[in-house]
Each structure stands twice: as C-alpha cells, then as structure tokens.
Amino acid sequence: MSILQKIKNTVRSRSIHVAYVDVGSCNGCDIEVLACLAPRYDIEQYGIYVHNNPREADVLLVIGSMTPQWVDKLQDIWEKIPEPKVAIAVGNCPISGCVFNRWHSYIEPPVAKYIPIAAQVPGCPPRPTEILNAILALAPTLFNDYEEKKK
Ligand code: SF4
C-alpha cells in the first residue's frame, strides 16, 4: 500500500461527513439523528460530522417513507455526492413505509428502488447508538484502500 493511500485511510477514518435527507417522515427519526449530535452521544467524538451539503458528504442517511415528490430530488442529491459514497436507510419508513404503508397511501417505498442502499437501520425510530454503529461499521469498509481497490 502506498504512503498516500495510508494517509487517505487515516484521514478518512477520522473525518466521515454525513448528510441526511428526509423523504417523508413523521420526524421521529430526524429527532434520533439530531440526538446523535447532542452531548450524550456526541457523534463528533468519532470523527463524524453531520451537515446537509451533499457535495461534501461521504455518507447519506435517508429517513422517511419515500413520497413520490422526493424521487427525483433524492436521485439528484445522490448524484451530487462524490465517490466513495454510501447510503444508509434509517428507520422502518425507508425500508417498508412503516405506519404510512396503507391502502391508498401516497408513498413508494422502499428507498432502495431509487438509490443503492448499503445498510438498513430498522426501528421506529432506531436508537441513536444504532445509527452511530451503522455509520462506524460501514464507512471504514467502504473507504479503506478505496483508490487501491479501484485499480
Ligand atoms: S420509522 Fe417510525 S419514527 Fe421513523 S419516520 Fe417512520 S414512522 Fe417516524
């Protein structure tokens, strides 16, 4: 492995940038993501930074049951994220539609139909620790040696 690749691996493991998008939720999962930022869970101690700029993101958290109005916008956001990138479905909504998935409801889950989802964090809502674990488990496997794997 080259020195440059080692430096990239080290920097990436301590600087994971996360954007999140809500494609139609009850806001329960948003609150759990925001709880990750609070002192109790303190997501930044793991080198994870949450913001909403897809052009700087490595990880996209997708929350909500996928309303049709969000399909194009979600795909646009996904296209704007530079490689290497990964998407995680947070909560039951992006996986199955959860409580919104009823006869004549105006949603189109799962989110995995529209963008590649690398991991799912089920729950209604999932706990902040589960969201944190998913990011920490997934990001290193994707980003480590990324350039070497691409060759
Ligand atoms: S999974 Fe549950 S808490 Fe999360 S957005 Fe859906 S209904 Fe709300």
PDB file of N, CA, C and O in Angstrom, residues 74-140:
ATOM      1  N   LEU A  74     -34.217  13.055  -4.509  1.00  0.00           N
ATOM      2  CA  LEU A  74     -33.296  12.134  -3.825  1.00  0.00           C
ATOM      3  C   LEU A  74     -32.212  11.661  -4.797  1.00  0.00           C
ATOM      4  O   LEU A  74     -31.028  11.615  -4.459  1.00  0.00           O
ATOM      5  N   GLN A  75     -32.599  11.342  -6.024  1.00  0.00           N
ATOM      6  CA  GLN A  75     -31.613  10.883  -7.009  1.00  0.00           C
ATOM      7  C   GLN A  75     -30.628  12.005  -7.353  1.00  0.00           C
ATOM      8  O   GLN A  75     -29.438  11.759  -7.526  1.00  0.00           O
ATOM      9  N   ASP A  76     -31.108  13.247  -7.416  1.00  0.00           N
ATOM     10  CA  ASP A  76     -30.219  14.398  -7.662  1.00  0.00           C
ATOM     11  C   ASP A  76     -29.200  14.530  -6.542  1.00  0.00           C
ATOM     12  O   ASP A  76     -28.009  14.749  -6.794  1.00  0.00           O
ATOM     13  N   ILE A  77     -29.683  14.430  -5.304  1.00  0.00           N
ATOM     14  CA  ILE A  77     -28.790  14.547  -4.151  1.00  0.00           C
ATOM     15  C   ILE A  77     -27.741  13.434  -4.203  1.00  0.00           C
ATOM     16  O   ILE A  77     -26.550  13.665  -4.014  1.00  0.00           O
ATOM     17  N   TRP A  78     -28.174  12.217  -4.512  1.00  0.00           N
ATOM     18  CA  TRP A  78     -27.253  11.068  -4.585  1.00  0.00           C
ATOM     19  C   TRP A  78     -26.183  11.306  -5.654  1.00  0.00           C
ATOM     20  O   TRP A  78     -25.014  11.008  -5.462  1.00  0.00           O
ATOM     21  N   GLU A  79     -26.586  11.854  -6.809  1.00  0.00           N
ATOM     22  CA  GLU A  79     -25.627  12.123  -7.888  1.00  0.00           C
ATOM     23  C   GLU A  79     -24.598  13.172  -7.477  1.00  0.00           C
ATOM     24  O   GLU A  79     -23.461  13.152  -7.941  1.00  0.00           O
ATOM     25  N   LYS A  80     -24.994  14.104  -6.618  1.00  0.00           N
ATOM     26  CA  LYS A  80     -24.079  15.187  -6.222  1.00  0.00           C
ATOM     27  C   LYS A  80     -23.006  14.725  -5.241  1.00  0.00           C
ATOM     28  O   LYS A  80     -21.986  15.385  -5.085  1.00  0.00           O
ATOM     29  N   ILE A  81     -23.226  13.608  -4.574  1.00  0.00           N
ATOM     30  CA  ILE A  81     -22.245  13.136  -3.596  1.00  0.00           C
ATOM     31  C   ILE A  81     -21.071  12.507  -4.338  1.00  0.00           C
ATOM     32  O   ILE A  81     -21.264  11.629  -5.176  1.00  0.00           O
ATOM     33  N   PRO A  82     -19.835  12.970  -4.054  1.00  0.00           N
ATOM     34  CA  PRO A  82     -18.684  12.391  -4.759  1.00  0.00           C
ATOM     35  C   PRO A  82     -18.353  10.981  -4.271  1.00  0.00           C
ATOM     36  O   PRO A  82     -18.648  10.638  -3.136  1.00  0.00           O
ATOM     37  N   GLU A  83     -17.728  10.181  -5.122  1.00  0.00           N
ATOM     38  CA  GLU A  83     -17.247   8.845  -4.734  1.00  0.00           C
ATOM     39  C   GLU A  83     -16.026   8.992  -3.829  1.00  0.00           C
ATOM     40  O   GLU A  83     -15.270   9.943  -4.010  1.00  0.00           O
ATOM     41  N   PRO A  84     -15.779   8.101  -2.892  1.00  0.00           N
ATOM     42  CA  PRO A  84     -16.613   6.975  -2.489  1.00  0.00           C
ATOM     43  C   PRO A  84     -17.765   7.447  -1.609  1.00  0.00           C
ATOM     44  O   PRO A  84     -17.611   8.353  -0.810  1.00  0.00           O
ATOM     45  N   LYS A  85     -18.918   6.808  -1.770  1.00  0.00           N
ATOM     46  CA  LYS A  85     -20.097   7.240  -1.031  1.00  0.00           C
ATOM     47  C   LYS A  85     -20.947   6.027  -0.672  1.00  0.00           C
ATOM     48  O   LYS A  85     -20.832   4.964  -1.292  1.00  0.00           O
ATOM     49  N   VAL A  86     -21.792   6.227   0.321  1.00  0.00           N
ATOM     50  CA  VAL A  86     -22.631   5.129   0.770  1.00  0.00           C
ATOM     51  C   VAL A  86     -23.929   5.711   1.325  1.00  0.00           C
ATOM     52  O   VAL A  86     -23.937   6.813   1.868  1.00  0.00           O
ATOM     53  N   ALA A  87     -25.033   4.996   1.123  1.00  0.00           N
ATOM     54  CA  ALA A  87     -26.328   5.441   1.657  1.00  0.00           C
ATOM     55  C   ALA A  87     -26.831   4.444   2.685  1.00  0.00           C
ATOM     56  O   ALA A  87     -26.695   3.228   2.508  1.00  0.00           O
ATOM     57  N   ILE A  88     -27.399   4.969   3.766  1.00  0.00           N
ATOM     58  CA  ILE A  88     -27.947   4.128   4.833  1.00  0.00           C
ATOM     59  C   ILE A  88     -29.410   4.519   5.042  1.00  0.00           C
ATOM     60  O   ILE A  88     -29.731   5.703   5.170  1.00  0.00           O
ATOM     61  N   ALA A  89     -30.301   3.531   5.042  1.00  0.00           N
ATOM     62  CA  ALA A  89     -31.720   3.770   5.318  1.00  0.00           C
ATOM     63  C   ALA A  89     -31.916   3.741   6.825  1.00  0.00           C
ATOM     64  O   ALA A  89     -31.574   2.757   7.483  1.00  0.00           O
ATOM     65  N   VAL A  90     -32.458   4.827   7.369  1.00  0.00           N
ATOM     66  CA  VAL A  90     -32.632   4.945   8.826  1.00  0.00           C
ATOM     67  C   VAL A  90     -34.115   4.836   9.180  1.00  0.00           C
ATOM     68  O   VAL A  90     -34.926   5.656   8.737  1.00  0.00           O
ATOM     69  N   GLY A  91     -34.452   3.823   9.947  1.00  0.00           N
ATOM     70  CA  GLY A  91     -35.836   3.626  10.387  1.00  0.00           C
ATOM     71  C   GLY A  91     -36.601   2.683   9.467  1.00  0.00           C
ATOM     72  O   GLY A  91     -36.136   2.325   8.377  1.00  0.00           O
ATOM     73  N   ASN A  92     -37.776   2.288   9.923  1.00  0.00           N
ATOM     74  CA  ASN A  92     -38.604   1.375   9.128  1.00  0.00           C
ATOM     75  C   ASN A  92     -39.175   2.038   7.890  1.00  0.00           C
ATOM     76  O   ASN A  92     -39.493   1.362   6.907  1.00  0.00           O
ATOM     77  N   CYS A  93     -39.365   3.356   7.929  1.00  0.00           N
ATOM     78  CA  CYS A  93     -40.017   4.033   6.795  1.00  0.00           C
ATOM     79  C   CYS A  93     -39.316   3.825   5.451  1.00  0.00           C
ATOM     80  O   CYS A  93     -39.962   3.418   4.492  1.00  0.00           O
ATOM     81  N   PRO A  94     -38.003   4.091   5.348  1.00  0.00           N
ATOM     82  CA  PRO A  94     -37.379   3.888   4.029  1.00  0.00           C
ATOM     83  C   PRO A  94     -37.248   2.417   3.633  1.00  0.00           C
ATOM     84  O   PRO A  94     -36.996   2.100   2.471  1.00  0.00           O
ATOM     85  N   ILE A  95     -37.448   1.523   4.590  1.00  0.00           N
ATOM     86  CA  ILE A  95     -37.351   0.090   4.297  1.00  0.00           C
ATOM     87  C   ILE A  95     -38.702  -0.447   3.807  1.00  0.00           C
ATOM     88  O   ILE A  95     -38.785  -1.150   2.802  1.00  0.00           O
ATOM     89  N   SER A  96     -39.770  -0.074   4.520  1.00  0.00           N
ATOM     90  CA  SER A  96     -41.079  -0.669   4.206  1.00  0.00           C
ATOM     91  C   SER A  96     -42.231   0.340   4.113  1.00  0.00           C
ATOM     92  O   SER A  96     -43.331  -0.018   3.715  1.00  0.00           O
ATOM     93  N   GLY A  97     -41.989   1.583   4.507  1.00  0.00           N
ATOM     94  CA  GLY A  97     -43.079   2.557   4.582  1.00  0.00           C
ATOM     95  C   GLY A  97     -43.677   2.653   5.969  1.00  0.00           C
ATOM     96  O   GLY A  97     -44.416   3.579   6.276  1.00  0.00           O
ATOM     97  N   CYS A  98     -43.412   1.624   6.795  1.00  0.00           N
ATOM     98  CA  CYS A  98     -43.828   1.600   8.200  1.00  0.00           C
ATOM     99  C   CYS A  98     -45.319   1.952   8.337  1.00  0.00           C
ATOM    100  O   CYS A  98     -46.147   1.451   7.575  1.00  0.00           O
ATOM    101  N   VAL A  99     -45.660   2.819   9.268  1.00  0.00           N
ATOM    102  CA  VAL A  99     -47.072   3.110   9.553  1.00  0.00           C
ATOM    103  C   VAL A  99     -47.777   3.810   8.393  1.00  0.00           C
ATOM    104  O   VAL A  99     -49.013   3.866   8.351  1.00  0.00           O
ATOM    105  N   PHE A 100     -47.004   4.373   7.465  1.00  0.00           N
ATOM    106  CA  PHE A 100     -47.622   5.080   6.341  1.00  0.00           C
ATOM    107  C   PHE A 100     -48.017   4.141   5.203  1.00  0.00           C
ATOM    108  O   PHE A 100     -48.685   4.554   4.256  1.00  0.00           O
ATOM    109  N   ASN A 101     -47.550   2.894   5.270  1.00  0.00           N
ATOM    110  CA  ASN A 101     -47.793   1.959   4.175  1.00  0.00           C
ATOM    111  C   ASN A 101     -49.176   1.311   4.328  1.00  0.00           C
ATOM    112  O   ASN A 101     -49.317   0.228   4.885  1.00  0.00           O
ATOM    113  N   ARG A 102     -50.182   1.995   3.839  1.00  0.00           N
ATOM    114  CA  ARG A 102     -51.560   1.509   3.924  1.00  0.00           C
ATOM    115  C   ARG A 102     -52.199   1.605   2.550  1.00  0.00           C
ATOM    116  O   ARG A 102     -51.667   2.256   1.654  1.00  0.00           O
ATOM    117  N   TRP A 103     -53.359   1.000   2.465  1.00  0.00           N
ATOM    118  CA  TRP A 103     -54.104   1.039   1.209  1.00  0.00           C
ATOM    119  C   TRP A 103     -54.384   2.496   0.822  1.00  0.00           C
ATOM    120  O   TRP A 103     -54.834   3.297   1.643  1.00  0.00           O
ATOM    121  N   HIS A 104     -54.070   2.875  -0.409  1.00  0.00           N
ATOM    122  CA  HIS A 104     -54.267   4.224  -0.932  1.00  0.00           C
ATOM    123  C   HIS A 104     -53.350   5.272  -0.314  1.00  0.00           C
ATOM    124  O   HIS A 104     -53.633   6.459  -0.409  1.00  0.00           O
ATOM    125  N   SER A 105     -52.287   4.844   0.340  1.00  0.00           N
ATOM    126  CA  SER A 105     -51.351   5.853   0.858  1.00  0.00           C
ATOM    127  C   SER A 105     -50.479   6.351  -0.297  1.00  0.00           C
ATOM    128  O   SER A 105     -50.272   5.649  -1.282  1.00  0.00           O
ATOM    129  N   TYR A 106     -49.984   7.567  -0.143  1.00  0.00           N
ATOM    130  CA  TYR A 106     -49.282   8.230  -1.234  1.00  0.00           C
ATOM    131  C   TYR A 106     -47.768   8.145  -1.015  1.00  0.00           C
ATOM    132  O   TYR A 106     -47.074   9.148  -0.928  1.00  0.00           O
ATOM    133  N   ILE A 107     -47.255   6.919  -0.911  1.00  0.00           N
ATOM    134  CA  ILE A 107     -45.812   6.709  -0.726  1.00  0.00           C
ATOM    135  C   ILE A 107     -45.354   5.565  -1.620  1.00  0.00           C
ATOM    136  O   ILE A 107     -46.163   4.748  -2.054  1.00  0.00           O
ATOM    137  N   GLU A 108     -44.020   5.538  -1.896  1.00  0.00           N
ATOM    138  CA  GLU A 108     -43.499   4.495  -2.764  1.00  0.00           C
ATOM    139  C   GLU A 108     -42.207   3.891  -2.223  1.00  0.00           C
ATOM    140  O   GLU A 108     -41.156   4.040  -2.829  1.00  0.00           O
ATOM    141  N   PRO A 109     -42.277   3.221  -1.070  1.00  0.00           N
ATOM    142  CA  PRO A 109     -41.082   2.557  -0.547  1.00  0.00           C
ATOM    143  C   PRO A 109     -40.810   1.259  -1.313  1.00  0.00           C
ATOM    144  O   PRO A 109     -41.704   0.798  -2.035  1.00  0.00           O
ATOM    145  N   PRO A 110     -39.650   0.648  -1.190  1.00  0.00           N
ATOM    146  CA  PRO A 110     -38.512   1.081  -0.381  1.00  0.00           C
ATOM    147  C   PRO A 110     -37.616   2.058  -1.130  1.00  0.00           C
ATOM    148  O   PRO A 110     -37.621   2.100  -2.369  1.00  0.00           O
ATOM    149  N   VAL A 111     -36.824   2.791  -0.384  1.00  0.00           N
ATOM    150  CA  VAL A 111     -35.891   3.761  -0.972  1.00  0.00           C
ATOM    151  C   VAL A 111     -34.859   3.065  -1.852  1.00  0.00           C
ATOM    152  O   VAL A 111     -34.360   3.646  -2.812  1.00  0.00           O
ATOM    153  N   ALA A 112     -34.577   1.791  -1.541  1.00  0.00           N
ATOM    154  CA  ALA A 112     -33.571   1.041  -2.313  1.00  0.00           C
ATOM    155  C   ALA A 112     -33.962   0.887  -3.788  1.00  0.00           C
ATOM    156  O   ALA A 112     -33.139   0.523  -4.615  1.00  0.00           O
ATOM    157  N   LYS A 113     -35.227   1.175  -4.143  1.00  0.00           N
ATOM    158  CA  LYS A 113     -35.625   1.131  -5.562  1.00  0.00           C
ATOM    159  C   LYS A 113     -35.009   2.290  -6.344  1.00  0.00           C
ATOM    160  O   LYS A 113     -34.930   2.254  -7.560  1.00  0.00           O
ATOM    161  N   TYR A 114     -34.598   3.346  -5.655  1.00  0.00           N
ATOM    162  CA  TYR A 114     -34.193   4.584  -6.333  1.00  0.00           C
ATOM    163  C   TYR A 114     -32.705   4.887  -6.232  1.00  0.00           C
ATOM    164  O   TYR A 114     -32.134   5.458  -7.151  1.00  0.00           O
ATOM    165  N   ILE A 115     -32.097   4.540  -5.096  1.00  0.00           N
ATOM    166  CA  ILE A 115     -30.645   4.696  -4.950  1.00  0.00           C
ATOM    167  C   ILE A 115     -30.105   3.448  -4.252  1.00  0.00           C
ATOM    168  O   ILE A 115     -30.849   2.780  -3.545  1.00  0.00           O
ATOM    169  N   PRO A 116     -28.812   3.126  -4.460  1.00  0.00           N
ATOM    170  CA  PRO A 116     -28.270   1.924  -3.792  1.00  0.00           C
ATOM    171  C   PRO A 116     -28.149   2.149  -2.290  1.00  0.00           C
ATOM    172  O   PRO A 116     -27.496   3.097  -1.855  1.00  0.00           O
ATOM    173  N   ILE A 117     -28.785   1.291  -1.525  1.00  0.00           N
ATOM    174  CA  ILE A 117     -28.729   1.376  -0.061  1.00  0.00           C
ATOM    175  C   ILE A 117     -27.774   0.290   0.442  1.00  0.00           C
ATOM    176  O   ILE A 117     -27.980  -0.886   0.178  1.00  0.00           O
ATOM    177  N   ALA A 118     -26.744   0.705   1.156  1.00  0.00           N
ATOM    178  CA  ALA A 118     -25.729  -0.259   1.613  1.00  0.00           C
ATOM    179  C   ALA A 118     -26.089  -0.896   2.934  1.00  0.00           C
ATOM    180  O   ALA A 118     -25.608  -1.988   3.251  1.00  0.00           O
ATOM    181  N   ALA A 119     -26.891  -0.213   3.750  1.00  0.00           N
ATOM    182  CA  ALA A 119     -27.253  -0.774   5.056  1.00  0.00           C
ATOM    183  C   ALA A 119     -28.596  -0.208   5.497  1.00  0.00           C
ATOM    184  O   ALA A 119     -28.989   0.881   5.075  1.00  0.00           O
ATOM    185  N   GLN A 120     -29.272  -0.983   6.324  1.00  0.00           N
ATOM    186  CA  GLN A 120     -30.559  -0.553   6.863  1.00  0.00           C
ATOM    187  C   GLN A 120     -30.480  -0.565   8.384  1.00  0.00           C
ATOM    188  O   GLN A 120     -29.909  -1.484   8.965  1.00  0.00           O
ATOM    189  N   VAL A 121     -31.072   0.453   8.996  1.00  0.00           N
ATOM    190  CA  VAL A 121     -31.140   0.505  10.461  1.00  0.00           C
ATOM    191  C   VAL A 121     -32.622   0.475  10.822  1.00  0.00           C
ATOM    192  O   VAL A 121     -33.279   1.511  10.862  1.00  0.00           O
ATOM    193  N   PRO A 122     -33.182  -0.721  11.051  1.00  0.00           N
ATOM    194  CA  PRO A 122     -34.619  -0.788  11.333  1.00  0.00           C
ATOM    195  C   PRO A 122     -34.952  -0.233  12.704  1.00  0.00           C
ATOM    196  O   PRO A 122     -34.094  -0.124  13.578  1.00  0.00           O
ATOM    197  N   GLY A 123     -36.227   0.082  12.893  1.00  0.00           N
ATOM    198  CA  GLY A 123     -36.692   0.626  14.170  1.00  0.00           C
ATOM    199  C   GLY A 123     -37.652   1.764  13.899  1.00  0.00           C
ATOM    200  O   GLY A 123     -37.607   2.366  12.833  1.00  0.00           O
ATOM    201  N   CYS A 124     -38.500   2.020  14.861  1.00  0.00           N
ATOM    202  CA  CYS A 124     -39.495   3.088  14.676  1.00  0.00           C
ATOM    203  C   CYS A 124     -39.599   3.920  15.960  1.00  0.00           C
ATOM    204  O   CYS A 124     -40.566   3.779  16.699  1.00  0.00           O
ATOM    205  N   PRO A 125     -38.655   4.801  16.181  1.00  0.00           N
ATOM    206  CA  PRO A 125     -37.409   5.021  15.430  1.00  0.00           C
ATOM    207  C   PRO A 125     -36.278   4.159  15.980  1.00  0.00           C
ATOM    208  O   PRO A 125     -36.365   3.663  17.087  1.00  0.00           O
ATOM    209  N   PRO A 126     -35.172   4.027  15.210  1.00  0.00           N
ATOM    210  CA  PRO A 126     -33.996   3.351  15.760  1.00  0.00           C
ATOM    211  C   PRO A 126     -33.321   4.237  16.808  1.00  0.00           C
ATOM    212  O   PRO A 126     -33.517   5.446  16.816  1.00  0.00           O
ATOM    213  N   ARG A 127     -32.516   3.612  17.674  1.00  0.00           N
ATOM    214  CA  ARG A 127     -31.827   4.391  18.704  1.00  0.00           C
ATOM    215  C   ARG A 127     -30.620   5.111  18.089  1.00  0.00           C
ATOM    216  O   ARG A 127     -30.034   4.598  17.114  1.00  0.00           O
ATOM    217  N   PRO A 128     -30.223   6.221  18.685  1.00  0.00           N
ATOM    218  CA  PRO A 128     -29.029   6.923  18.180  1.00  0.00           C
ATOM    219  C   PRO A 128     -27.801   6.014  18.126  1.00  0.00           C
ATOM    220  O   PRO A 128     -27.003   6.104  17.188  1.00  0.00           O
ATOM    221  N   THR A 129     -27.658   5.116  19.113  1.00  0.00           N
ATOM    222  CA  THR A 129     -26.488   4.227  19.110  1.00  0.00           C
ATOM    223  C   THR A 129     -26.507   3.292  17.895  1.00  0.00           C
ATOM    224  O   THR A 129     -25.457   2.943  17.357  1.00  0.00           O
ATOM    225  N   GLU A 130     -27.697   2.896  17.470  1.00  0.00           N
ATOM    226  CA  GLU A 130     -27.790   2.008  16.293  1.00  0.00           C
ATOM    227  C   GLU A 130     -27.404   2.762  15.017  1.00  0.00           C
ATOM    228  O   GLU A 130     -26.770   2.198  14.118  1.00  0.00           O
ATOM    229  N   ILE A 131     -27.796   4.030  14.952  1.00  0.00           N
ATOM    230  CA  ILE A 131     -27.423   4.845  13.785  1.00  0.00           C
ATOM    231  C   ILE A 131     -25.906   5.031  13.761  1.00  0.00           C
ATOM    232  O   ILE A 131     -25.248   4.860  12.728  1.00  0.00           O
ATOM    233  N   LEU A 132     -25.350   5.359  14.926  1.00  0.00           N
ATOM    234  CA  LEU A 132     -23.894   5.537  15.047  1.00  0.00           C
ATOM    235  C   LEU A 132     -23.150   4.261  14.661  1.00  0.00           C
ATOM    236  O   LEU A 132     -22.174   4.305  13.904  1.00  0.00           O
ATOM    237  N   ASN A 133     -23.636   3.127  15.172  1.00  0.00           N
ATOM    238  CA  ASN A 133     -22.976   1.845  14.877  1.00  0.00           C
ATOM    239  C   ASN A 133     -22.969   1.559  13.382  1.00  0.00           C
ATOM    240  O   ASN A 133     -21.976   1.061  12.837  1.00  0.00           O
ATOM    241  N   ALA A 134     -24.079   1.856  12.718  1.00  0.00           N
ATOM    242  CA  ALA A 134     -24.165   1.589  11.273  1.00  0.00           C
ATOM    243  C   ALA A 134     -23.132   2.420  10.517  1.00  0.00           C
ATOM    244  O   ALA A 134     -22.440   1.909   9.624  1.00  0.00           O
ATOM    245  N   ILE A 135     -23.011   3.695  10.878  1.00  0.00           N
ATOM    246  CA  ILE A 135     -22.037   4.560  10.181  1.00  0.00           C
ATOM    247  C   ILE A 135     -20.621   4.063  10.450  1.00  0.00           C
ATOM    248  O   ILE A 135     -19.810   3.916   9.529  1.00  0.00           O
ATOM    249  N   LEU A 136     -20.327   3.764  11.716  1.00  0.00           N
ATOM    250  CA  LEU A 136     -18.965   3.349  12.082  1.00  0.00           C
ATOM    251  C   LEU A 136     -18.603   1.977  11.512  1.00  0.00           C
ATOM    252  O   LEU A 136     -17.447   1.700  11.214  1.00  0.00           O
ATOM    253  N   ALA A 137     -19.602   1.110  11.352  1.00  0.00           N
ATOM    254  CA  ALA A 137     -19.323  -0.227  10.814  1.00  0.00           C
ATOM    255  C   ALA A 137     -19.120  -0.178   9.298  1.00  0.00           C
ATOM    256  O   ALA A 137     -18.312  -0.909   8.739  1.00  0.00           O
ATOM    257  N   LEU A 138     -19.849   0.696   8.657  1.00  0.00           N
ATOM    258  CA  LEU A 138     -19.877   0.690   7.192  1.00  0.00           C
ATOM    259  C   LEU A 138     -18.787   1.555   6.555  1.00  0.00           C
ATOM    260  O   LEU A 138     -18.142   1.127   5.594  1.00  0.00           O
ATOM    261  N   ALA A 139     -18.598   2.740   7.101  1.00  0.00           N
ATOM    262  CA  ALA A 139     -17.699   3.697   6.450  1.00  0.00           C
ATOM    263  C   ALA A 139     -16.282   3.151   6.243  1.00  0.00           C
ATOM    264  O   ALA A 139     -15.764   3.231   5.118  1.00  0.00           O
ATOM    265  N   PRO A 140     -15.636   2.567   7.277  1.00  0.00           N
ATOM    266  CA  PRO A 140     -14.263   2.096   7.039  1.00  0.00           C
ATOM    267  C   PRO A 140     -14.167   1.019   5.966  1.00  0.00           C
ATOM    268  O   PRO A 140     -13.218   0.996   5.188  1.00  0.00           O
TER     269      PRO A 140
END
